PDB file of C-alpha atoms in Angstrom:
ATOM      1  CA  ASP J   1     -24.468  -6.581 -25.148  1.00 76.00           C
ATOM      2  CA  PRO J   2     -21.718  -6.916 -22.443  1.00 74.00           C
ATOM      3  CA  ALA J   3     -19.867  -3.966 -24.338  1.00 81.00           C
ATOM      4  CA  GLU J   4     -22.684  -1.572 -22.834  1.00 81.00           C
ATOM      5  CA  ALA J   5     -21.045  -1.544 -19.177  1.00 78.00           C
ATOM      6  CA  GLU J   6     -18.061   0.126 -20.689  1.00 82.00           C
ATOM      7  CA  VAL J   7     -19.903   3.263 -20.182  1.00 87.00           C
ATOM      8  CA  PHE J   8     -18.338   3.476 -16.771  1.00 84.00           C
ATOM      9  CA  PRO J   9     -14.348   4.216 -16.854  1.00 88.00           C
ATOM     10  CA  GLU J  10     -12.309   1.549 -15.247  1.00 87.00           C
ATOM     11  CA  ASP J  11     -10.290   4.357 -13.222  1.00 92.00           C
ATOM     12  CA  TRP J  12     -13.901   5.351 -11.836  1.00 89.00           C
ATOM     13  CA  LEU J  13     -14.974   1.907 -10.993  1.00 84.00           C
ATOM     14  CA  ALA J  14     -11.871   1.125  -9.570  1.00 87.00           C
ATOM     15  CA  GLN J  15     -12.216   4.163  -6.908  1.00 91.00           C
ATOM     16  CA  ALA J  16     -15.861   3.202  -5.815  1.00 87.00           C
ATOM     17  CA  PRO J  17     -15.933   2.528  -2.276  1.00 90.00           C
ATOM     18  CA  GLY J  18     -16.855  -0.706  -0.744  1.00 89.00           C
ATOM     19  CA  LYS J  19     -17.136  -4.187  -2.346  1.00 87.00           C
ATOM     20  CA  ARG J  20     -19.199  -4.808  -5.286  1.00 85.00           C
ATOM     21  CA  VAL J  21     -22.036  -7.540  -4.237  1.00 89.00           C
ATOM     22  CA  ALA J  22     -24.105  -7.459  -7.603  1.00 92.00           C
ATOM     23  CA  ALA J  23     -23.553  -5.895 -10.874  1.00 91.00           C
ATOM     24  CA  ILE J  24     -26.761  -5.491 -12.746  1.00 93.00           C
ATOM     25  CA  LEU J  25     -27.472  -4.449 -16.382  1.00 93.00           C
ATOM     26  CA  ILE J  26     -31.271  -3.414 -16.776  1.00 95.00           C
ATOM     27  CA  ARG J  27     -32.642  -2.755 -20.318  1.00 94.00           C
ATOM     28  CA  VAL J  28     -36.103  -1.318 -20.622  1.00 96.00           C
ATOM     29  CA  GLU J  29     -37.944  -1.002 -23.963  1.00 95.00           C
ATOM     30  CA  ILE J  30     -41.504  -0.235 -25.212  1.00 96.00           C
ATOM     31  CA  MET J  31     -43.208  -3.672 -25.535  1.00 95.00           C
ATOM     32  CA  ASP J  32     -43.861  -4.392 -29.244  1.00 89.00           C
ATOM     33  CA  ARG J  33     -47.621  -5.490 -30.156  1.00 87.00           C
ATOM     34  CA  ASP J  34     -45.941  -8.726 -31.586  1.00 88.00           C
ATOM     35  CA  GLU J  35     -45.254 -10.980 -28.731  1.00 88.00           C
ATOM     36  CA  ALA J  36     -43.100 -13.025 -31.197  1.00 90.00           C
ATOM     37  CA  VAL J  37     -40.512 -10.107 -32.022  1.00 92.00           C
ATOM     38  CA  MET J  38     -40.147  -9.951 -28.058  1.00 93.00           C
ATOM     39  CA  GLN J  39     -39.628 -13.568 -27.858  1.00 92.00           C
ATOM     40  CA  GLU J  40     -36.997 -13.370 -30.590  1.00 92.00           C
ATOM     41  CA  ARG J  41     -35.203 -10.824 -28.891  1.00 93.00           C
ATOM     42  CA  MET J  42     -35.029 -12.596 -25.618  1.00 94.00           C
ATOM     43  CA  ASP J  43     -33.757 -15.659 -27.407  1.00 91.00           C
ATOM     44  CA  GLU J  44     -30.980 -13.591 -28.880  1.00 92.00           C
ATOM     45  CA  TRP J  45     -29.903 -12.019 -25.750  1.00 92.00           C
ATOM     46  CA  PHE J  46     -30.244 -14.463 -23.297  1.00 94.00           C
ATOM     47  CA  VAL J  47     -29.368 -18.521 -23.023  1.00 92.00           C
ATOM     48  CA  PRO J  48     -32.727 -20.041 -24.020  1.00 88.00           C
ATOM     49  CA  GLU J  49     -32.309 -23.043 -21.569  1.00 88.00           C
ATOM     50  CA  SER J  50     -32.290 -21.029 -18.569  1.00 90.00           C
ATOM     51  CA  ILE J  51     -34.521 -17.875 -19.363  1.00 95.00           C
ATOM     52  CA  ALA J  52     -37.418 -17.039 -17.251  1.00 96.00           C
ATOM     53  CA  VAL J  53     -40.079 -14.761 -18.456  1.00 97.00           C
ATOM     54  CA  ALA J  54     -43.087 -13.407 -16.935  1.00 97.00           C
ATOM     55  CA  ARG J  55     -45.630 -10.837 -17.247  1.00 96.00           C
ATOM     56  CA  VAL J  56     -45.765  -8.446 -14.181  1.00 97.00           C
ATOM     57  CA  VAL J  57     -47.968  -6.100 -12.257  1.00 95.00           C
ATOM     58  CA  ASP J  58     -51.253  -6.746 -13.778  1.00 93.00           C
ATOM     59  CA  GLY J  59     -49.728  -6.909 -17.321  1.00 93.00           C
ATOM     60  CA  ALA J  60     -47.834  -3.465 -17.142  1.00 95.00           C
ATOM     61  CA  ALA J  61     -44.568  -5.054 -18.372  1.00 97.00           C
ATOM     62  CA  ILE J  62     -42.696  -8.501 -19.335  1.00 97.00           C
ATOM     63  CA  VAL J  63     -39.284  -9.082 -17.646  1.00 98.00           C
ATOM     64  CA  ALA J  64     -36.864 -11.614 -18.665  1.00 97.00           C
ATOM     65  CA  SER J  65     -33.424 -12.961 -17.415  1.00 97.00           C
ATOM     66  CA  ASP J  66     -31.117 -16.121 -17.707  1.00 95.00           C
ATOM     67  CA  PHE J  67     -29.635 -15.362 -14.461  1.00 94.00           C
ATOM     68  CA  ARG J  68     -26.224 -16.034 -16.104  1.00 94.00           C
ATOM     69  CA  ILE J  69     -23.363 -13.529 -15.533  1.00 92.00           C
ATOM     70  CA  ASP J  70     -22.304 -12.385 -18.872  1.00 90.00           C
ATOM     71  CA  PRO J  71     -18.477 -11.577 -19.901  1.00 87.00           C
ATOM     72  CA  ALA J  72     -18.555  -8.092 -18.544  1.00 85.00           C
ATOM     73  CA  GLY J  73     -19.628  -9.407 -14.783  1.00 87.00           C
ATOM     74  CA  ASN J  74     -23.204  -8.214 -14.894  1.00 91.00           C
ATOM     75  CA  MET J  75     -26.594 -10.099 -14.421  1.00 94.00           C
ATOM     76  CA  ARG J  76     -28.604  -9.013 -17.176  1.00 94.00           C
ATOM     77  CA  PHE J  77     -32.502  -8.313 -17.391  1.00 97.00           C
ATOM     78  CA  VAL J  78     -34.846  -6.700 -19.839  1.00 97.00           C
ATOM     79  CA  VAL J  79     -38.073  -5.151 -18.924  1.00 97.00           C
ATOM     80  CA  PHE J  80     -40.474  -4.480 -21.782  1.00 97.00           C
ATOM     81  CA  VAL J  81     -43.117  -2.059 -20.590  1.00 97.00           C
ATOM     82  CA  ARG J  82     -46.704  -1.296 -22.028  1.00 95.00           C
ATOM     83  CA  PRO J  83     -46.936   1.820 -23.710  1.00 94.00           C
ATOM     84  CA  LYS J  84     -47.985   4.927 -21.743  1.00 92.00           C
ATOM     85  CA  THR J  85     -46.685   2.886 -18.539  1.00 94.00           C
ATOM     86  CA  GLY J  86     -46.032   5.798 -15.912  1.00 94.00           C
ATOM     87  CA  PRO J  87     -42.170   6.301 -14.848  1.00 95.00           C
ATOM     88  CA  ARG J  88     -42.966   5.526 -11.494  1.00 95.00           C
ATOM     89  CA  ARG J  89     -44.682   2.098 -12.100  1.00 95.00           C
ATOM     90  CA  ILE J  90     -41.425   1.200 -14.448  1.00 97.00           C
ATOM     91  CA  GLY J  91     -38.949   2.730 -11.404  1.00 97.00           C
ATOM     92  CA  ARG J  92     -40.955   0.210  -8.979  1.00 96.00           C
ATOM     93  CA  ILE J  93     -40.442  -2.641 -11.471  1.00 97.00           C
ATOM     94  CA  VAL J  94     -36.804  -2.145 -11.946  1.00 97.00           C
ATOM     95  CA  GLN J  95     -36.364  -1.588  -8.221  1.00 97.00           C
ATOM     96  CA  ARG J  96     -37.887  -4.944  -7.433  1.00 97.00           C
ATOM     97  CA  LEU J  97     -35.426  -6.696  -9.913  1.00 97.00           C
ATOM     98  CA  CYS J  98     -32.630  -4.932  -8.232  1.00 97.00           C
ATOM     99  CA  GLU J  99     -33.457  -6.351  -5.106  1.00 97.00           C
ATOM    100  CA  ILE J 100     -34.210  -9.410  -5.958  1.00 97.00           C
ATOM    101  CA  GLU J 101     -30.644 -10.027  -7.713  1.00 96.00           C
ATOM    102  CA  THR J 102     -28.775  -8.173  -4.834  1.00 96.00           C
ATOM    103  CA  TYR J 103     -30.493 -10.048  -1.928  1.00 96.00           C
ATOM    104  CA  ARG J 104     -30.274 -13.262  -3.893  1.00 96.00           C
ATOM    105  CA  ALA J 105     -26.437 -12.679  -4.233  1.00 94.00           C
ATOM    106  CA  MET J 106     -26.430 -11.881  -0.408  1.00 94.00           C
ATOM    107  CA  SER J 107     -27.987 -15.072   0.643  1.00 94.00           C
ATOM    108  CA  MET J 108     -25.585 -17.140  -1.519  1.00 92.00           C
ATOM    109  CA  LEU J 109     -22.805 -15.898   1.079  1.00 90.00           C
ATOM    110  CA  GLY J 110     -24.227 -18.346   3.357  1.00 90.00           C
ATOM    111  CA  LEU J 111     -23.864 -21.184   1.085  1.00 88.00           C
ATOM    112  CA  MET J 112     -20.162 -20.640   0.646  1.00 85.00           C
ATOM    113  CA  ARG J 113     -19.923 -20.293   4.556  1.00 87.00           C
ATOM    114  CA  ALA J 114     -22.034 -23.612   4.796  1.00 88.00           C
ATOM    115  CA  ARG J 115     -19.551 -25.375   2.577  1.00 86.00           C
ATOM    116  CA  GLY J 116     -16.495 -24.237   4.696  1.00 83.00           C
ATOM    117  CA  LEU J 117     -18.433 -25.309   7.886  1.00 87.00           C
ATOM    118  CA  THR J 118     -18.981 -28.725   6.567  1.00 85.00           C
ATOM    119  CA  GLU J 119     -15.108 -29.580   6.188  1.00 84.00           C
ATOM    120  CA  ARG J 120     -14.859 -28.523   9.898  1.00 84.00           C
ATOM    121  CA  LEU J 121     -17.638 -30.994  10.927  1.00 85.00           C
ATOM    122  CA  ASN J 122     -16.440 -33.397   9.055  1.00 86.00           C
ATOM    123  CA  GLY J 123     -13.299 -33.163  10.924  1.00 83.00           C
ATOM    124  CA  LEU J 124     -14.903 -33.523  14.184  1.00 84.00           C
ATOM    125  CA  ASP J 125     -17.195 -36.393  13.328  1.00 83.00           C
ATOM    126  CA  PRO J 126     -14.610 -39.096  13.530  1.00 83.00           C
ATOM    127  CA  ARG J 127     -12.990 -37.689  16.510  1.00 82.00           C
ATOM    128  CA  LEU J 128     -16.308 -37.617  18.539  1.00 82.00           C
ATOM    129  CA  SER J 129     -17.040 -41.672  17.122  1.00 81.00           C
ATOM    130  CA  ALA J 130     -13.864 -42.614  18.429  1.00 78.00           C
ATOM    131  CA  LEU J 131     -14.372 -40.894  21.614  1.00 78.00           C
ATOM    132  CA  VAL J 132     -17.807 -42.499  22.086  1.00 75.00           C
ATOM    133  CA  SER J 133     -16.492 -45.918  20.848  1.00 74.00           C
ATOM    134  CA  GLY J 134     -13.927 -45.763  23.324  1.00 70.00           C
ATOM    135  CA  LEU J 135     -16.057 -45.000  26.406  1.00 68.00           C
ATOM    136  CA  ASP J 136     -16.845 -48.639  27.105  1.00 65.00           C
ATOM    137  CA  GLY J 137     -13.010 -49.498  27.258  1.00 62.00           C
ATOM    138  CA  VAL J 138     -10.723 -49.631  30.225  1.00 60.00           C
ATOM    139  CA  ASP J 139      -7.549 -48.262  28.585  1.00 65.00           C
ATOM    140  CA  ARG J 140      -8.643 -44.449  28.509  1.00 64.00           C
ATOM    141  CA  PRO J 141      -9.251 -42.399  32.010  1.00 72.00           C
ATOM    142  CA  ALA J 142     -12.500 -40.824  32.262  1.00 73.00           C
ATOM    143  CA  GLU J 143     -11.225 -37.419  32.904  1.00 78.00           C
ATOM    144  CA  ALA J 144      -9.228 -37.663  29.552  1.00 77.00           C
ATOM    145  CA  ALA J 145     -12.363 -38.439  27.682  1.00 77.00           C
ATOM    146  CA  LEU J 146     -14.306 -36.012  29.624  1.00 81.00           C
ATOM    147  CA  HIS J 147     -11.836 -33.271  28.607  1.00 82.00           C
ATOM    148  CA  GLU J 148     -11.915 -34.088  25.011  1.00 83.00           C
ATOM    149  CA  LEU J 149     -15.371 -34.112  24.916  1.00 85.00           C
ATOM    150  CA  LEU J 150     -15.371 -30.816  26.460  1.00 86.00           C
ATOM    151  CA  THR J 151     -12.880 -29.427  23.659  1.00 86.00           C
ATOM    152  CA  ILE J 152     -15.146 -30.862  20.803  1.00 85.00           C
ATOM    153  CA  SER J 153     -17.751 -29.273  22.674  1.00 85.00           C
ATOM    154  CA  ALA J 154     -16.131 -25.859  22.836  1.00 87.00           C
ATOM    155  CA  GLU J 155     -15.109 -26.219  19.403  1.00 86.00           C
ATOM    156  CA  LEU J 156     -18.779 -26.647  18.218  1.00 87.00           C
ATOM    157  CA  GLU J 157     -19.960 -23.571  20.326  1.00 88.00           C
ATOM    158  CA  SER J 158     -17.184 -21.719  18.693  1.00 86.00           C
ATOM    159  CA  LEU J 159     -18.389 -22.445  15.143  1.00 86.00           C
ATOM    160  CA  ALA J 160     -22.150 -21.987  16.332  1.00 85.00           C
ATOM    161  CA  VAL J 161     -21.217 -18.541  17.627  1.00 84.00           C
ATOM    162  CA  LEU J 162     -19.060 -17.461  14.181  1.00 84.00           C
ATOM    163  CA  HIS J 163     -21.671 -18.606  11.797  1.00 85.00           C
ATOM    164  CA  SER J 164     -25.081 -17.768  13.230  1.00 88.00           C
ATOM    165  CA  PHE J 165     -25.147 -14.484  12.192  1.00 89.00           C
ATOM    166  CA  ARG J 166     -24.578 -15.064   8.582  1.00 89.00           C
ATOM    167  CA  PHE J 167     -26.975 -18.073   8.525  1.00 91.00           C
ATOM    168  CA  GLY J 168     -29.605 -15.682  10.009  1.00 92.00           C
ATOM    169  CA  ALA J 169     -29.060 -13.137   7.393  1.00 93.00           C
ATOM    170  CA  THR J 170     -29.118 -15.710   4.854  1.00 94.00           C
ATOM    171  CA  GLY J 171     -32.691 -16.668   5.941  1.00 94.00           C
ATOM    172  CA  ALA J 172     -33.784 -13.067   6.140  1.00 96.00           C
ATOM    173  CA  TYR J 173     -32.365 -12.413   2.283  1.00 96.00           C
ATOM    174  CA  GLU J 174     -34.091 -15.435   1.099  1.00 96.00           C
ATOM    175  CA  ALA J 175     -37.550 -14.317   2.409  1.00 96.00           C
ATOM    176  CA  ILE J 176     -36.908 -10.641   0.845  1.00 97.00           C
ATOM    177  CA  VAL J 177     -36.374 -12.556  -2.593  1.00 97.00           C
ATOM    178  CA  ASN J 178     -39.560 -14.437  -2.311  1.00 96.00           C
ATOM    179  CA  GLN J 179     -41.385 -11.389  -1.148  1.00 97.00           C
ATOM    180  CA  ARG J 180     -40.090  -9.519  -4.289  1.00 97.00           C
ATOM    181  CA  ILE J 181     -40.860 -11.927  -6.664  1.00 97.00           C
ATOM    182  CA  ALA J 182     -44.261 -12.320  -5.211  1.00 96.00           C
ATOM    183  CA  ALA J 183     -44.734  -8.562  -5.289  1.00 96.00           C
ATOM    184  CA  LEU J 184     -44.242  -8.748  -9.117  1.00 96.00           C
ATOM    185  CA  ARG J 185     -47.341 -10.897  -9.473  1.00 96.00           C
ATOM    186  CA  GLU J 186     -46.263 -12.851 -12.183  1.00 97.00           C
ATOM    187  CA  GLU J 187     -48.146 -14.270 -15.245  1.00 96.00           C
ATOM    188  CA  ARG J 188     -46.819 -17.164 -17.461  1.00 95.00           C
ATOM    189  CA  VAL J 189     -45.726 -15.979 -21.237  1.00 94.00           C
ATOM    190  CA  ALA J 190     -45.582 -18.693 -23.984  1.00 88.00           C
ATOM    191  CA  GLY J 191     -45.184 -21.450 -21.638  1.00 91.00           C
ATOM    192  CA  ARG J 192     -41.730 -20.333 -20.225  1.00 93.00           C
ATOM    193  CA  GLN J 193     -40.835 -20.745 -16.503  1.00 95.00           C
ATOM    194  CA  THR J 194     -41.614 -17.721 -14.280  1.00 97.00           C
ATOM    195  CA  PHE J 195     -39.058 -16.238 -11.860  1.00 97.00           C
ATOM    196  CA  ALA J 196     -40.684 -18.067  -9.111  1.00 96.00           C
ATOM    197  CA  GLU J 197     -40.170 -21.173 -10.932  1.00 96.00           C
ATOM    198  CA  PHE J 198     -36.494 -20.649 -11.830  1.00 95.00           C
ATOM    199  CA  MET J 199     -36.069 -19.958  -8.031  1.00 96.00           C
ATOM    200  CA  MET J 200     -37.908 -23.230  -7.055  1.00 95.00           C
ATOM    201  CA  ARG J 201     -35.316 -25.064  -9.316  1.00 93.00           C
ATOM    202  CA  ARG J 202     -32.164 -23.359  -8.703  1.00 92.00           C
ATOM    203  CA  TYR J 203     -32.199 -21.409  -5.847  1.00 94.00           C
ATOM    204  CA  ASP J 204     -34.260 -23.107  -2.978  1.00 94.00           C
ATOM    205  CA  PRO J 205     -31.904 -26.137  -3.226  1.00 93.00           C
ATOM    206  CA  ALA J 206     -29.011 -23.934  -2.299  1.00 90.00           C
ATOM    207  CA  MET J 207     -30.719 -22.188   0.640  1.00 92.00           C
TER     208      MET J 207
END
């Protein structure tokens, strides 16, 4: 329920330092003996078309999410834990989910930067094409062509310097997301897609 996030007062949230990168709501419940009951709850809580479900950490828990932001601005997960599962193991599962979503959100900053960069590169492309096409002509002095070529080269170098850190970070964050999913040791549940399969279809193309 998105209203559960209202436990945090608005003035307290407004005073929180820094910028919010990811907001994650994780519900932890004891695993029901009847798996159909858990399936019904998941279908009620999440969008069935995009839900990802997996049995993780040698059957210690079943985790699920639809990777959609709810009306309160949270990404929601549910963790059904096997009875008598230790708090440390539950904590590690919750930590993995937090890391998956946080680093997934951080890596997507690279996609926004790439889209902005594409516009700049598309603007340089016709200039470079016109310059190359005019090299065979006699109307343009060689010095003028060289000067424009150096100008374009300098702009490309500047763009590379400005964006290399973000793209390098994106690659590192993508690796962390895949490592954390691998650490869950997923097993398929009722024919549903796993987290790894969801990322392969929706996340990998962006990367």
